[in-house]
Tab-separated table of C-alpha atoms and ligand atoms in Angstrom:
chain	number	residue	atom	x	y	z
A	425	MET	CA	-13.355	-39.014	31.753
A	426	LEU	CA	-15.342	-36.784	33.975
A	427	ILE	CA	-18.170	-34.420	32.872
A	428	VAL	CA	-18.609	-31.525	35.253
A	429	MET	CA	-22.001	-30.031	35.282
A	430	ASN	CA	-23.118	-26.480	35.750
A	431	HIS	CA	-24.598	-25.960	39.252
A	432	ASN	CA	-27.861	-25.068	37.680
A	433	ALA	CA	-27.849	-28.091	35.283
A	434	THR	CA	-31.201	-30.045	35.423
A	435	GLN	CA	-31.828	-33.872	35.811
A	436	ALA	CA	-32.904	-33.702	32.093
A	437	ASP	CA	-29.430	-32.460	31.157
A	438	VAL	CA	-27.760	-35.272	33.111
A	439	ASP	CA	-30.078	-37.845	31.606
A	440	ALA	CA	-29.470	-36.571	27.887
A	441	ILE	CA	-25.694	-36.706	28.593
A	442	SER	CA	-25.978	-40.167	30.037
A	443	GLU	CA	-27.761	-41.261	27.093
A	444	VAL	CA	-25.179	-39.892	24.707
A	445	VAL	CA	-22.337	-41.509	26.712
A	446	LYS	CA	-24.200	-44.911	26.510
A	447	ASP	CA	-24.673	-44.353	22.570
A	448	MET	CA	-20.827	-43.913	22.555
A	449	GLY	CA	-20.366	-47.530	24.104
A	450	PHE	CA	-19.465	-46.374	27.546
A	451	ARG	CA	-21.017	-46.485	30.935
A	452	ALA	CA	-22.254	-43.160	32.689
A	453	GLU	CA	-22.256	-42.703	36.309
A	454	PRO	CA	-23.795	-39.690	37.656
A	455	ILE	CA	-22.177	-38.509	40.929
A	456	PRO	CA	-24.389	-35.949	42.759
A	457	GLY	CA	-22.432	-33.459	44.798
A	458	SER	CA	-23.485	-30.759	47.354
A	459	GLU	CA	-22.619	-27.945	44.667
A	460	ARG	CA	-22.986	-29.708	41.364
A	461	THR	CA	-23.335	-33.088	39.703
A	462	ALA	CA	-20.527	-34.789	37.729
A	463	ILE	CA	-20.912	-37.736	35.492
A	464	GLY	CA	-18.297	-40.326	35.265
A	465	VAL	CA	-17.601	-41.865	32.109
A	466	LEU	CA	-16.444	-45.519	32.525
A	467	GLY	CA	-15.424	-48.333	30.127
A	468	ASN	CA	-13.221	-46.377	27.928
A	469	HIS	CA	-9.639	-47.338	27.050
A	470	GLY	CA	-7.896	-44.134	26.100
A	471	TYR	CA	-8.990	-40.688	25.133
A	472	VAL	CA	-12.614	-39.950	24.372
A	473	ASP	CA	-13.608	-37.323	21.945
A	474	ASP	CA	-15.577	-34.710	24.002
A	475	THR	CA	-16.682	-32.470	21.188
A	476	LYS	CA	-20.336	-33.509	21.267
A	477	ILE	CA	-20.504	-33.530	25.021
A	478	LEU	CA	-18.937	-29.977	25.437
A	479	GLU	CA	-21.937	-28.640	23.249
A	480	MET	CA	-24.615	-30.195	25.371
A	481	SER	CA	-26.815	-28.070	27.771
A	482	GLY	CA	-25.630	-27.960	31.421
A	483	VAL	CA	-21.999	-29.081	30.732
A	484	GLN	CA	-19.366	-26.731	32.463
A	485	ARG	CA	-16.186	-28.774	31.494
A	486	VAL	CA	-14.737	-31.994	30.761
A	487	LEU	CA	-11.747	-33.597	32.695
A	488	HIS	CA	-9.751	-36.293	31.063
A	489	VAL	CA	-8.662	-38.495	33.892
A	490	SER	CA	-5.692	-40.628	32.893
A	491	LYS	CA	-5.226	-42.404	36.093
A	492	PRO	CA	-6.018	-46.138	36.404
A	493	TYR	CA	-8.675	-45.421	39.062
A	494	LYS	CA	-11.692	-43.255	38.965
A	495	LEU	CA	-14.159	-44.466	41.234
A	496	VAL	CA	-11.829	-44.152	44.167
A	497	SER	CA	-10.663	-40.657	43.215
A	498	ARG	CA	-11.737	-37.401	44.706
A	499	ASP	CA	-12.018	-35.995	41.160
A	500	PHE	CA	-15.020	-38.298	40.571
A	501	HIS	CA	-16.438	-38.339	44.186
A	502	PRO	CA	-15.557	-35.280	46.228
A	503	GLU	CA	-17.592	-36.258	49.203
A	504	PRO	CA	-15.713	-38.436	51.825
A	505	THR	CA	-16.819	-42.001	52.108
A	506	ILE	CA	-17.689	-43.091	55.579
A	507	VAL	CA	-17.311	-46.836	56.138
A	508	ASP	CA	-19.838	-48.521	58.628
A	509	VAL	CA	-18.262	-51.589	60.254
A	510	ALA	CA	-21.261	-53.007	62.243
A	511	GLY	CA	-22.065	-49.534	63.617
A	512	VAL	CA	-18.580	-48.229	64.021
A	513	LYS	CA	-18.027	-45.376	61.611
A	514	VAL	CA	-14.675	-44.869	59.813
A	515	GLY	CA	-13.576	-41.841	57.804
A	516	GLN	CA	-13.453	-38.093	57.592
A	517	GLY	CA	-15.124	-36.343	60.504
A	518	CYS	CA	-15.386	-39.493	62.554
A	519	ARG	CA	-13.134	-40.015	65.662
A	520	PRO	CA	-10.242	-42.184	64.645
A	521	VAL	CA	-10.644	-45.788	65.394
A	522	VAL	CA	-8.202	-48.264	67.198
A	523	VAL	CA	-8.554	-51.993	66.024
A	524	GLY	CA	-6.464	-54.060	68.419
A	525	GLY	CA	-5.810	-57.777	68.682
A	526	PRO	CA	-3.404	-60.613	68.168
A	527	CYS	CA	-1.757	-61.347	64.889
A	528	ALA	CA	-3.455	-64.711	64.918
A	529	VAL	CA	-6.275	-66.404	66.951
A	530	GLU	CA	-4.586	-69.182	68.918
A	531	SER	CA	-7.076	-70.261	71.578
A	532	GLU	CA	-10.459	-69.334	73.051
A	533	GLU	CA	-8.724	-68.103	76.230
A	534	GLN	CA	-6.222	-65.907	74.266
A	535	ILE	CA	-8.797	-64.254	72.000
A	536	VAL	CA	-11.527	-63.613	74.519
A	537	LYS	CA	-9.017	-62.351	77.075
A	538	THR	CA	-7.669	-59.971	74.471
A	539	ALA	CA	-11.043	-58.806	73.105
A	540	LEU	CA	-12.071	-57.920	76.562
A	541	PHE	CA	-9.035	-56.074	77.352
A	542	VAL	CA	-9.143	-54.136	74.143
A	543	LYS	CA	-12.643	-53.147	74.720
A	544	LYS	CA	-11.884	-52.182	78.442
A	545	CYS	CA	-9.118	-49.808	77.198
A	546	GLY	CA	-11.517	-48.045	74.649
A	547	GLY	CA	-10.549	-49.964	71.445
A	548	ASP	CA	-13.166	-50.045	68.693
A	549	MET	CA	-12.662	-53.342	66.962
A	550	LEU	CA	-11.048	-56.725	67.464
A	551	ARG	CA	-8.473	-58.047	65.043
A	552	GLY	CA	-7.150	-61.654	64.855
A	553	GLY	CA	-6.130	-63.838	61.831
A	554	ALA	CA	-7.686	-67.195	61.459
A	555	PHE	CA	-6.194	-67.663	57.901
A	556	LYS	CA	-2.644	-66.735	58.029
A	557	PRO	CA	-0.556	-65.655	55.084
A	558	ARG	CA	2.911	-67.034	56.389
A	559	THR	CA	6.164	-66.556	54.588
A	560	GLY	CA	6.918	-70.310	54.877
A	561	PRO	CA	4.624	-73.324	55.009
A	562	HIS	CA	6.262	-74.911	58.072
A	563	THR	CA	4.992	-72.192	60.423
A	564	PHE	CA	1.623	-71.749	62.145
A	565	GLN	CA	-0.897	-71.250	59.361
A	566	GLY	CA	-3.793	-70.211	61.585
A	567	LEU	CA	-6.751	-72.153	63.071
A	568	ARG	CA	-8.931	-71.584	60.027
A	569	GLU	CA	-12.558	-72.297	60.589
A	570	GLU	CA	-12.000	-72.965	64.305
A	571	GLY	CA	-10.396	-69.591	64.610
A	572	LEU	CA	-13.484	-67.854	63.009
A	573	LYS	CA	-15.689	-69.397	65.580
A	574	LEU	CA	-13.464	-68.365	68.400
A	575	LEU	CA	-13.473	-64.877	66.852
A	576	ALA	CA	-17.302	-65.077	66.988
A	577	ILE	CA	-17.312	-65.978	70.680
A	578	ALA	CA	-14.721	-63.082	71.539
A	579	GLY	CA	-16.726	-60.696	69.360
A	580	LYS	CA	-20.093	-61.501	71.242
A	581	GLU	CA	-18.413	-61.423	74.774
A	582	SER	CA	-16.805	-57.948	74.107
A	583	GLY	CA	-19.264	-56.519	71.786
A	584	LEU	CA	-16.417	-55.533	69.390
A	585	PRO	CA	-16.779	-55.826	65.650
A	586	ILE	CA	-14.415	-58.472	64.074
A	587	VAL	CA	-11.760	-57.780	61.508
A	588	THR	CA	-10.090	-60.827	59.946
A	589	GLU	CA	-8.183	-61.793	56.863
A	590	ILE	CA	-9.672	-63.384	53.850
A	591	MET	CA	-6.830	-65.069	51.881
A	592	SER	CA	-8.607	-66.930	49.165
A	593	LEU	CA	-11.716	-66.885	47.051
A	594	ASP	CA	-12.348	-70.379	48.113
A	595	ASN	CA	-13.525	-69.537	51.545
A	596	ILE	CA	-14.941	-66.015	50.874
A	597	GLY	CA	-18.301	-67.224	51.966
A	598	LEU	CA	-17.162	-68.596	55.109
A	599	VAL	CA	-15.079	-65.713	56.318
A	600	ALA	CA	-17.703	-63.301	55.194
A	601	GLU	CA	-20.133	-65.056	57.751
A	602	TYR	CA	-17.919	-63.998	60.622
A	603	ALA	CA	-16.057	-60.999	59.659
A	604	ASP	CA	-17.553	-57.473	60.117
A	605	LEU	CA	-14.622	-56.031	58.083
A	606	LEU	CA	-12.775	-58.357	55.590
A	607	GLN	CA	-9.063	-57.702	55.568
A	608	VAL	CA	-7.070	-58.156	52.345
A	609	GLY	CA	-3.513	-58.675	53.348
A	610	ALA	CA	-0.497	-56.957	51.702
A	611	ARG	CA	0.345	-60.206	49.823
A	612	ASN	CA	-3.090	-60.278	48.154
A	613	MET	CA	-3.354	-56.480	47.366
A	614	GLN	CA	-3.220	-57.432	43.590
A	615	ASN	CA	-5.191	-60.765	43.711
A	616	PHE	CA	-7.725	-59.272	41.289
A	617	ASP	CA	-10.282	-62.098	41.337
A	618	LEU	CA	-10.394	-61.932	44.970
A	619	LEU	CA	-10.852	-58.070	44.998
A	620	ARG	CA	-13.719	-58.354	42.227
A	621	GLU	CA	-15.586	-60.938	44.371
A	622	LEU	CA	-15.208	-58.609	47.373
A	623	GLY	CA	-16.743	-55.882	45.225
A	624	ARG	CA	-19.851	-58.037	44.732
A	625	ILE	CA	-20.583	-58.820	48.362
A	626	ARG	CA	-22.097	-56.347	50.876
A	627	LYS	CA	-19.446	-56.245	53.457
A	628	PRO	CA	-16.787	-53.532	54.181
A	629	VAL	CA	-13.270	-54.354	53.103
A	630	LEU	CA	-9.997	-53.280	54.625
A	631	LEU	CA	-7.332	-53.233	51.775
A	632	LYS	CA	-3.769	-53.259	52.852
A	633	ARG	CA	-1.120	-51.787	50.789
A	634	GLY	CA	1.104	-54.360	48.965
A	635	MET	CA	4.711	-54.478	50.200
A	636	SER	CA	6.009	-52.891	47.127
A	637	ALA	CA	3.039	-51.196	45.790
A	638	THR	CA	2.981	-47.530	44.572
A	639	VAL	CA	0.097	-45.329	45.614
A	640	GLU	CA	-1.262	-45.609	42.109
A	641	GLU	CA	-1.260	-49.325	42.249
A	642	PHE	CA	-2.905	-49.245	45.691
A	643	LEU	CA	-5.624	-47.075	44.453
A	644	ALA	CA	-6.004	-49.154	41.351
A	645	ALA	CA	-6.517	-52.343	43.333
A	646	ALA	CA	-9.199	-50.489	45.555
A	647	GLU	CA	-10.878	-49.605	42.256
A	648	TYR	CA	-11.470	-53.284	41.476
A	649	ILE	CA	-13.622	-53.520	44.462
A	650	LEU	CA	-15.553	-50.299	43.806
A	651	ALA	CA	-16.017	-51.293	40.084
A	652	GLU	CA	-18.076	-54.235	41.202
A	653	GLY	CA	-20.266	-52.008	43.440
A	654	ASN	CA	-18.822	-52.116	46.884
A	655	GLU	CA	-17.860	-48.603	48.071
A	656	GLN	CA	-17.373	-49.611	51.558
A	657	VAL	CA	-13.469	-49.920	51.453
A	658	ILE	CA	-10.863	-48.714	53.925
A	659	LEU	CA	-7.244	-48.351	52.885
A	660	CYS	CA	-4.487	-49.348	55.211
A	661	GLU	CA	-0.744	-48.367	54.954
A	662	ARG	CA	1.301	-51.061	56.594
A	663	GLY	CA	4.862	-50.186	55.512
A	664	ILE	CA	6.668	-50.930	52.328
A	665	ARG	CA	9.874	-52.639	51.292
A	666	THR	CA	12.900	-50.316	50.939
A	667	PHE	CA	16.752	-50.774	51.359
A	668	GLU	CA	16.258	-50.299	55.109
A	669	THR	CA	16.528	-53.480	57.247
A	670	ALA	CA	16.477	-51.976	60.772
A	671	THR	CA	12.732	-52.094	60.680
A	672	ARG	CA	10.656	-54.745	59.219
A	673	ASN	CA	9.147	-52.317	56.702
A	674	THR	CA	9.402	-48.614	56.105
A	675	LEU	CA	6.187	-46.781	57.332
A	676	ASP	CA	5.354	-44.366	54.687
A	677	LEU	CA	3.217	-41.901	56.635
A	678	SER	CA	3.161	-39.420	53.976
A	679	VAL	CA	0.615	-41.429	52.169
A	680	VAL	CA	-1.965	-40.563	54.751
A	681	PRO	CA	-2.461	-36.845	53.742
A	682	LEU	CA	-1.619	-37.950	50.096
A	683	ILE	CA	-4.395	-40.475	50.038
A	684	LYS	CA	-6.726	-37.994	51.633
A	685	GLU	CA	-5.994	-35.602	48.736
A	686	LEU	CA	-6.359	-38.316	45.962
A	687	SER	CA	-9.287	-40.437	47.292
A	688	HIS	CA	-12.627	-40.278	49.197
A	689	LEU	CA	-11.803	-43.540	50.963
A	690	PRO	CA	-10.665	-43.670	54.523
A	691	ILE	CA	-7.106	-44.296	55.317
A	692	MET	CA	-5.807	-46.274	58.281
A	693	VAL	CA	-2.287	-47.159	59.533
A	694	ASP	CA	-0.847	-50.574	60.792
A	695	PRO	CA	2.279	-49.449	62.746
A	696	SER	CA	2.848	-53.100	63.957
A	697	HIS	CA	3.588	-54.709	60.521
A	698	ALA	CA	5.066	-51.483	59.445
A	699	THR	CA	7.855	-51.336	62.076
A	700	GLY	CA	8.060	-55.025	63.298
A	701	LYS	CA	9.166	-53.826	66.728
A	702	ARG	CA	7.045	-53.278	69.859
A	703	SER	CA	8.928	-50.261	71.112
A	704	LEU	CA	8.148	-48.279	67.831
A	705	VAL	CA	4.541	-49.228	67.746
A	706	PRO	CA	3.311	-46.440	70.198
A	707	PRO	CA	5.205	-43.558	68.697
A	708	MET	CA	4.124	-44.538	65.102
A	709	THR	CA	0.500	-44.969	66.309
A	710	LEU	CA	0.549	-41.402	67.639
A	711	ALA	CA	2.376	-40.087	64.452
A	712	ALA	CA	-0.264	-41.687	62.280
A	713	MET	CA	-2.999	-39.897	64.218
A	714	VAL	CA	-1.282	-36.645	63.927
A	715	ALA	CA	-0.803	-37.230	60.073
A	716	GLY	CA	-4.595	-37.478	60.084
A	717	ALA	CA	-5.184	-41.310	59.743
A	718	HIS	CA	-8.799	-42.458	60.158
A	719	GLY	CA	-7.735	-45.340	62.509
A	720	VAL	CA	-4.882	-47.615	63.489
A	721	LEU	CA	-4.466	-51.442	63.504
A	722	VAL	CA	-2.397	-52.556	66.469
A	723	GLU	CA	-1.284	-56.113	67.512
A	724	VAL	CA	-1.709	-56.908	71.130
A	725	HIS	CA	-1.201	-60.331	72.822
A	726	PRO	CA	-1.554	-61.419	76.524
A	727	GLU	CA	1.858	-63.126	76.293
A	728	PRO	CA	3.732	-61.817	73.431
A	729	GLU	CA	6.813	-64.029	74.056
A	730	LYS	CA	4.629	-67.041	73.471
A	731	ALA	CA	2.858	-65.722	70.448
A	732	LEU	CA	2.729	-68.186	67.338
A	733	SER	CA	3.289	-65.216	65.170
A	734	ASP	CA	4.521	-61.672	65.326
A	735	GLY	CA	5.329	-61.668	68.945
A	736	PRO	CA	8.155	-59.145	68.788
A	737	GLN	CA	5.741	-56.463	67.349
A	738	SER	CA	2.848	-57.228	69.704
A	739	LEU	CA	2.136	-54.978	72.418
A	740	THR	CA	1.748	-56.386	75.948
A	741	PHE	CA	-1.533	-55.583	77.704
A	742	PRO	CA	0.111	-52.861	80.008
A	743	GLY	CA	1.765	-51.445	76.776
A	744	PHE	CA	-1.587	-51.410	75.094
A	745	GLU	CA	-3.228	-49.729	77.907
A	746	HIS	CA	-0.773	-47.041	78.146
A	747	LEU	CA	-0.850	-46.390	74.408
A	748	MET	CA	-4.677	-45.904	74.659
A	749	GLY	CA	-4.314	-43.384	77.311
A	750	ASP	CA	-1.913	-41.438	75.117
A	751	VAL	CA	-4.179	-41.881	72.083
A	752	LYS	CA	-7.056	-40.298	74.134
A	753	ARG	CA	-4.971	-37.399	75.313
A	754	LEU	CA	-3.671	-36.882	71.845
A	755	LEU	CA	-7.238	-36.852	70.263
A	756	ASN	CA	-8.425	-34.486	72.861
A	757	TYR	CA	-5.589	-32.220	72.149
A	758	LEU	CA	-6.158	-32.278	68.360
A	759	ALA	CA	-9.961	-31.894	68.643
B	1284	PEP	C1	-2.112	-58.911	59.359
B	1284	PEP	O1	-2.550	-57.770	59.424
B	1284	PEP	O2	-2.400	-59.970	59.967
B	1284	PEP	C2	-1.006	-59.096	58.253
B	1284	PEP	C3	-0.735	-60.346	57.768
B	1284	PEP	O3	-0.487	-58.077	57.628
B	1284	PEP	P1	-0.085	-57.704	56.212
B	1284	PEP	O4	-0.913	-58.229	55.169
B	1284	PEP	O5	-0.010	-56.087	56.197
B	1284	PEP	O6	1.419	-58.267	56.329
B	1285	MN	MN1	0.798	-60.114	62.132
């Protein structure tokens, strides 16, 4: 439930309502806005009787929100959230960011070379998996802690913030030490214990959409992180499973403007995992920017034909450089 206050409501009105909400056994979360304050009511399961509240001073109206998410919704929080990743700002009103890097960290030479190239082309952050969620156990699983150390070297040499995946609760402390932005992969979107713990640490989180997750499930997953106190969450569309097999997944670009309507959180797009095909990555990157994405996540590798994972969807260096030129021209045109 959301209690919307009159624009001339006083702090005393807000405090009195918060008290009544607490007496009803719920949590009250005042949400100050530029025009008026709203009070979110949390902890209820089902309809809350609003008779008493509607009679109180300063109350304009009461909205009964039946969605499984509240804290991530625009209704609760009309102002856009800007996520700060080691100084790089992501969200409404900021220049869309480009996160570039290989699927997995493979060697010092590979990751440092890529980081310097991404930086040279104007990329904003470096991606690279150290803990890799692979479909089968007999494939390359990532360099784990060694991979994190190599990311730290690459981050230091290039000056780029590090985006890397956290797969399990077991190594959350370790990964959080190295990552500037903690990525939750599609396969873990509903790992609720992991999400809760990420809500308790003070590091931004990149939450990828599950392979078969509806928008409501996606936002409800983000709600787990916000419910524990961490608002620094970026959502990422990375394609969903459909009947189509010509592409690795089906890129659901319509969620970009949709999520901007429903939520205050930034939304990025990963055209690499969405398409699985190198040639489709540049056009879908540009399409994501036109759709209003706050950033993109693009896989790039110095030698994609030798990549230990996701070579077919990784851009070559010349391909990435060319794309970055197109991105700059597009953003200038859109500005
Ligand atoms: C990744 O970005 O490295 C990755 C594994 O992507 P996803 O979780 O979207 O499959
Ligand atoms: Mn990958």
